[in-house]
Amino acid sequence: MRIATLAVLASVLISPALAADLDYGVLRGADDDYLAPVPLIDWSGFYVGGHGGYSSAALGFNNAFQPIVANALRNTVAEAEMGASQYLATRATHSGGASYGGFAGINYQFDDVVVGLEADYTYFGRSGSSFDRIARFRVTSDGFLTTVALNGQASTEIQDYGTVRGRLGYAYGNLLPYVTGGLAVGRATVSDTVAVQNYGYDNNAFTANQTGATTTFIRNYGFSAFSQSNPPGSIPAPGTIYGATKKVTVVGLAVGGGIEYAITSNFLLRGEYQYVLFNDFQGHKAELNTVRGGAAIKF
């Protein structure tokens, strides 16, 4: 009985020690058998890519005609007394279409903050135009019934432009939302022309002739055919066209924002909005709103 009791006690004391020495590695798996974390994207480096999208241009012509008319009618009563150069006023217009180009830049990453510098080129090649016409007459201080008729045409074509911008973003793994801003430089073609008719006749002489007592010669100008007996039925000379077409370089500001997605560490996709406001040029205004997508290779 003593021997049996001692045997039972010994087995109870020895079994925990043996259990501690047992290797359950097969059931537990190897120590390094676990899911590795997804490697983080390193946004630092140089990249180059292309983009395409839709651009809408708002074009204004608020002061395009005034200097043309003022020069054409300088030293005339039409300008001095009637202020003819202030007559024409064109409405703004919009023009939109596909735009495309390329971009290149470099990023530097500090923890989750990404800063960089980027340059891009965009081809637009769209134009917009506006026109206005008006005619006014009055008896001026020289006694003439003076008439001014103006017909103006204005157009702007934004051929292409480029920007140099800083970028600031915050990385969320494979996603990089960012804002951007900098300078824009573009090429534009502006065309402003005004057909000017300025004609008149001596209204005092015409009125005196209506009495029938005497016939006075009616002085006149600006007519291709003038009738002494019926001045109102005379034919004005065709308008003389003034103005020019010019190619100009335009500068302004560019701001925007977007989001990039890294498919791999070296292949990036992006969606972006960009706003460009050019300084006034030759009496014209232009601003561009662009929504586009792009892809880039990072080195």
mmCIF file of N, CA and C in Angstrom, residues 1-15:
data_model
loop_
_atom_site.group_PDB
_atom_site.id
_atom_site.type_symbol
_atom_site.label_atom_id
_atom_site.label_comp_id
_atom_site.label_asym_id
_atom_site.label_seq_id
_atom_site.Cartn_x
_atom_site.Cartn_y
_atom_site.Cartn_z
ATOM 1 N N MET A 1 0.838 -1.205 0.000
ATOM 2 C CA MET A 1 0.000 0.000 0.000
ATOM 3 C C MET A 1 0.859 1.234 0.000
ATOM 4 N N ARG A 2 1.954 1.239 0.821
ATOM 5 C CA ARG A 2 2.863 2.384 0.825
ATOM 6 C C ARG A 2 3.508 2.565 -0.550
ATOM 7 N N ILE A 3 3.876 1.439 -1.128
ATOM 8 C CA ILE A 3 4.546 1.522 -2.436
ATOM 9 C C ILE A 3 3.607 2.115 -3.475
ATOM 10 N N ALA A 4 2.356 1.746 -3.493
ATOM 11 C CA ALA A 4 1.377 2.263 -4.455
ATOM 12 C C ALA A 4 1.155 3.749 -4.259
ATOM 13 N N THR A 5 1.091 4.148 -2.988
ATOM 14 C CA THR A 5 0.860 5.581 -2.702
ATOM 15 C C THR A 5 2.034 6.418 -3.175
ATOM 16 N N LEU A 6 3.285 5.929 -2.890
ATOM 17 C CA LEU A 6 4.466 6.670 -3.339
ATOM 18 C C LEU A 6 4.507 6.784 -4.866
ATOM 19 N N ALA A 7 4.103 5.730 -5.536
ATOM 20 C CA ALA A 7 4.112 5.743 -7.009
ATOM 21 C C ALA A 7 3.155 6.799 -7.559
ATOM 22 N N VAL A 8 1.992 6.890 -6.947
ATOM 23 C CA VAL A 8 1.006 7.875 -7.404
ATOM 24 C C VAL A 8 1.521 9.294 -7.196
ATOM 25 N N LEU A 9 2.125 9.547 -5.969
ATOM 26 C CA LEU A 9 2.665 10.877 -5.682
ATOM 27 C C LEU A 9 3.780 11.238 -6.636
ATOM 28 N N ALA A 10 4.644 10.287 -6.928
ATOM 29 C CA ALA A 10 5.757 10.557 -7.845
ATOM 30 C C ALA A 10 5.253 10.926 -9.228
ATOM 31 N N SER A 11 4.213 10.236 -9.702
ATOM 32 C CA SER A 11 3.697 10.542 -11.044
ATOM 33 C C SER A 11 3.078 11.926 -11.112
ATOM 34 N N VAL A 12 2.433 12.323 -10.010
ATOM 35 C CA VAL A 12 1.832 13.655 -9.964
ATOM 36 C C VAL A 12 2.892 14.734 -9.999
ATOM 37 N N LEU A 13 4.010 14.520 -9.269
ATOM 38 C CA LEU A 13 5.076 15.517 -9.209
ATOM 39 C C LEU A 13 5.886 15.582 -10.492
ATOM 40 N N ILE A 14 6.087 14.437 -11.119
ATOM 41 C CA ILE A 14 6.950 14.386 -12.305
ATOM 42 C C ILE A 14 6.226 14.850 -13.566
ATOM 43 N N SER A 15 4.910 14.653 -13.708
ATOM 44 C CA SER A 15 4.191 14.934 -14.960
ATOM 45 C C SER A 15 4.225 16.390 -15.390
#
